[in-house]
Short mmCIF file of C-alpha atoms in Angstrom, two decimals:
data_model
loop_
_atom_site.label_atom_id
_atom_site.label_comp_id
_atom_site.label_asym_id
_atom_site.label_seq_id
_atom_site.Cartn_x
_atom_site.Cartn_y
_atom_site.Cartn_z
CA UNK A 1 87.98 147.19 170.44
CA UNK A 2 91.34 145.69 171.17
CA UNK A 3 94.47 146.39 169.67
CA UNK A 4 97.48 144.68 169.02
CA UNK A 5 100.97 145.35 170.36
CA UNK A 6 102.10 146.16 167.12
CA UNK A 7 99.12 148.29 166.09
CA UNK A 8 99.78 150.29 169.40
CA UNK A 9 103.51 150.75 168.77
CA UNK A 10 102.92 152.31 165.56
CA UNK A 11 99.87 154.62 166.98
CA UNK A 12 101.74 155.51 170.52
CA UNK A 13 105.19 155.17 169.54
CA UNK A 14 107.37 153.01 171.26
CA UNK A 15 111.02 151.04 171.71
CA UNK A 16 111.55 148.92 168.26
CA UNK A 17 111.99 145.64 169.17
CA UNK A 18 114.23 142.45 167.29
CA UNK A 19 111.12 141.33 165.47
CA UNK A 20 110.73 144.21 164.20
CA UNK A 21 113.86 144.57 162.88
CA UNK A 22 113.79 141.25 161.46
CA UNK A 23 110.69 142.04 159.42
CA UNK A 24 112.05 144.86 157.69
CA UNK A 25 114.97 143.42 156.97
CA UNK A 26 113.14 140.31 155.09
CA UNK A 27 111.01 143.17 153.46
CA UNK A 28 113.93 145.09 151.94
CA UNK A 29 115.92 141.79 151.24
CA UNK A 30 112.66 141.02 149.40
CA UNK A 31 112.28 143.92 147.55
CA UNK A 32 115.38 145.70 147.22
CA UNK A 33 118.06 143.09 146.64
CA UNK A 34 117.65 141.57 143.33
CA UNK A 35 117.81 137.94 142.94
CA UNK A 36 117.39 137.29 146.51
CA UNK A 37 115.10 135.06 148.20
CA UNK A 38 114.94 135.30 152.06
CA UNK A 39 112.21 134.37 154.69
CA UNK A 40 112.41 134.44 158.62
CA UNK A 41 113.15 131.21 160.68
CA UNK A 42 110.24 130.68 162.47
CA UNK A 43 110.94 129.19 166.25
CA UNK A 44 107.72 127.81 166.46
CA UNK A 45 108.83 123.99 167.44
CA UNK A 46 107.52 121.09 166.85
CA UNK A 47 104.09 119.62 168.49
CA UNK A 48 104.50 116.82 170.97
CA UNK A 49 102.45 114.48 172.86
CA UNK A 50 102.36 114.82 176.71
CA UNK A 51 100.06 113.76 179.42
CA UNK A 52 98.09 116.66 179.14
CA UNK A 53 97.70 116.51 175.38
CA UNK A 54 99.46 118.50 172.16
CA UNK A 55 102.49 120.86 173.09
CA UNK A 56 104.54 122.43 170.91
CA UNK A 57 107.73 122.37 172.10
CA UNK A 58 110.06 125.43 171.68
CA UNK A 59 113.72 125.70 170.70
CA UNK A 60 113.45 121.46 170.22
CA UNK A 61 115.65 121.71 167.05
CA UNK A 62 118.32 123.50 167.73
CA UNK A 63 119.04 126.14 170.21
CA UNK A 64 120.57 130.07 168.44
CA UNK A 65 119.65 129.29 164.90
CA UNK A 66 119.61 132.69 163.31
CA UNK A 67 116.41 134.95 162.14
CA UNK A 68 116.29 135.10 158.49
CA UNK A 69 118.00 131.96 156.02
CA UNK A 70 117.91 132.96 152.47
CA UNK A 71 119.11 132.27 148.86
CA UNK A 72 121.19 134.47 146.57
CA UNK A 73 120.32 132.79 142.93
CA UNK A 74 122.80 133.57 139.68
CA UNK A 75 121.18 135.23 137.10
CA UNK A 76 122.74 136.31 133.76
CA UNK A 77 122.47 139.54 131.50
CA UNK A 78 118.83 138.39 130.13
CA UNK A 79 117.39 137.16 133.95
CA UNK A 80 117.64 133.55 133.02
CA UNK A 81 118.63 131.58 136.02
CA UNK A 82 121.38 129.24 136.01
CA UNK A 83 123.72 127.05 138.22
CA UNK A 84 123.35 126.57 142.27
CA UNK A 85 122.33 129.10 144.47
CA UNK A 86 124.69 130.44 147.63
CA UNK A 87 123.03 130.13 151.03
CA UNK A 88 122.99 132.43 153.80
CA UNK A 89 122.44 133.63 157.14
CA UNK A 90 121.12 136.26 159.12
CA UNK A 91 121.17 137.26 163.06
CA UNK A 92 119.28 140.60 163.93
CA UNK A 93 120.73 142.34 166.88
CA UNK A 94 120.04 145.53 167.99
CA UNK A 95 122.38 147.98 168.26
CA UNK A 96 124.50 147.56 171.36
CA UNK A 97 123.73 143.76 171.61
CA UNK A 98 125.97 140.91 170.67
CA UNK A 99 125.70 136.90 170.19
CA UNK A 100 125.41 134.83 172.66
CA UNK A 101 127.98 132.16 172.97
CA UNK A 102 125.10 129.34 171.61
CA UNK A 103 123.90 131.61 168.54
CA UNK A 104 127.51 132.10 167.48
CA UNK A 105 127.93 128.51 167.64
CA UNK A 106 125.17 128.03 165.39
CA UNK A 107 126.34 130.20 162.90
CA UNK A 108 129.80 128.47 163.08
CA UNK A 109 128.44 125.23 162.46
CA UNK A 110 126.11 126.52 159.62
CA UNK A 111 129.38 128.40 157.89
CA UNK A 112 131.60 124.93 158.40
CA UNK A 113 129.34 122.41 157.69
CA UNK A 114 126.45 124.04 155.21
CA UNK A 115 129.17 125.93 152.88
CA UNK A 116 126.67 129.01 153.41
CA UNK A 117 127.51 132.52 154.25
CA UNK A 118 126.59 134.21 157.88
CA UNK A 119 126.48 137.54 159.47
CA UNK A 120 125.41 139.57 162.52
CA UNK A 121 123.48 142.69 161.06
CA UNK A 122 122.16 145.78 162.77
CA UNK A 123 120.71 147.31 160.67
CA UNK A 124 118.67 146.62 157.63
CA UNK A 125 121.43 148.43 155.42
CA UNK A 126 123.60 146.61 156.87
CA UNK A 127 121.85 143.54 156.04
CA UNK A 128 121.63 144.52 152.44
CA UNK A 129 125.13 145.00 152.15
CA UNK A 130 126.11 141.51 153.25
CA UNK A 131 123.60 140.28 150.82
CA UNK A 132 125.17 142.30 148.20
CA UNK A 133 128.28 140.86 148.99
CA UNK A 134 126.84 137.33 148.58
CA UNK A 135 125.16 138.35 145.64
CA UNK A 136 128.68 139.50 143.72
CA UNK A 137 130.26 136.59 145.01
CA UNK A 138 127.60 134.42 143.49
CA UNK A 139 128.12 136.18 140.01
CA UNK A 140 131.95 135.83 140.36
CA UNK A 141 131.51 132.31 140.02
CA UNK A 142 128.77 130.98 138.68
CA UNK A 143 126.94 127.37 139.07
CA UNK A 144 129.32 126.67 141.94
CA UNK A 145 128.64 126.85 145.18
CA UNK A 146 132.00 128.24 147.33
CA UNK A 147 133.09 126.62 150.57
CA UNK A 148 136.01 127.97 152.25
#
């Protein structure tokens, strides 16, 4: 019977890696943060045609986009949703890692141009905290999305 590399990491122990990082910090955004929406960015690429036949081509949109995009959505008293949403960002480093100079690009660009919110997180508490701050800064002002 084979076994996966995950399945074995959990069985034999082993060295946490970003993806797994990532996934717990979508879980606990998830599930912990209320009125919070957030998924992982998939790097799949897009398929393309070569010689050979279908590819998919890696990293073809854009180069240190970050792991996990979500929404914070305004919510009132009785859980009724109203107004626009605030966007934001996530990059998952591990501890003792930092962006590289394309990913902090990225989340320059995303910040300047998309009006959204963006941080480097460690830690999944970490990551919760941002979100929290995204969250109160949603309820602050509400139907509006902020762009400074």
């Amino acid at each position: 019977m084979r076994i996966g590399h995950r399945r074995r990491r959990e069985m034999f122990g082993g060295r946490q890696t970003e993806a797994d990082l990532v996934i717990c910090m979508v879980r606990d955004l998830n599930t912990l943060v209320p009125d919070c929406f957030a998924w992982r960015m998939e790097t799949r690429g897009i398929p393309k045609w070569t010689k050979t036949g279908w590819k998919v081509d890696r990293n073809a949109m854009e180069r240190g986009k970050a792991d996990i995009a979500g929404v914070v959505r305004p919510m009132d008293n009785y859980g009724d949703v109203y107004g626009a949403g605030l966007s934001f960002v996530i990059e998952a480093k591990m501890p003792g890692e930092y962006l590289k100079p394309h990913q902090r690009e990225w989340l320059t660009d995303y910040v300047t141009r998309g009006g959204g919110r963006a941080a480097v997180c460690h830690t999944s508490s970490e990551a919760m905290e941002f979100v929290g701050s995204v969250r109160r800064q949603v309820q602050k002002w509400p139907g509006e999305i902020l762009a400074e």
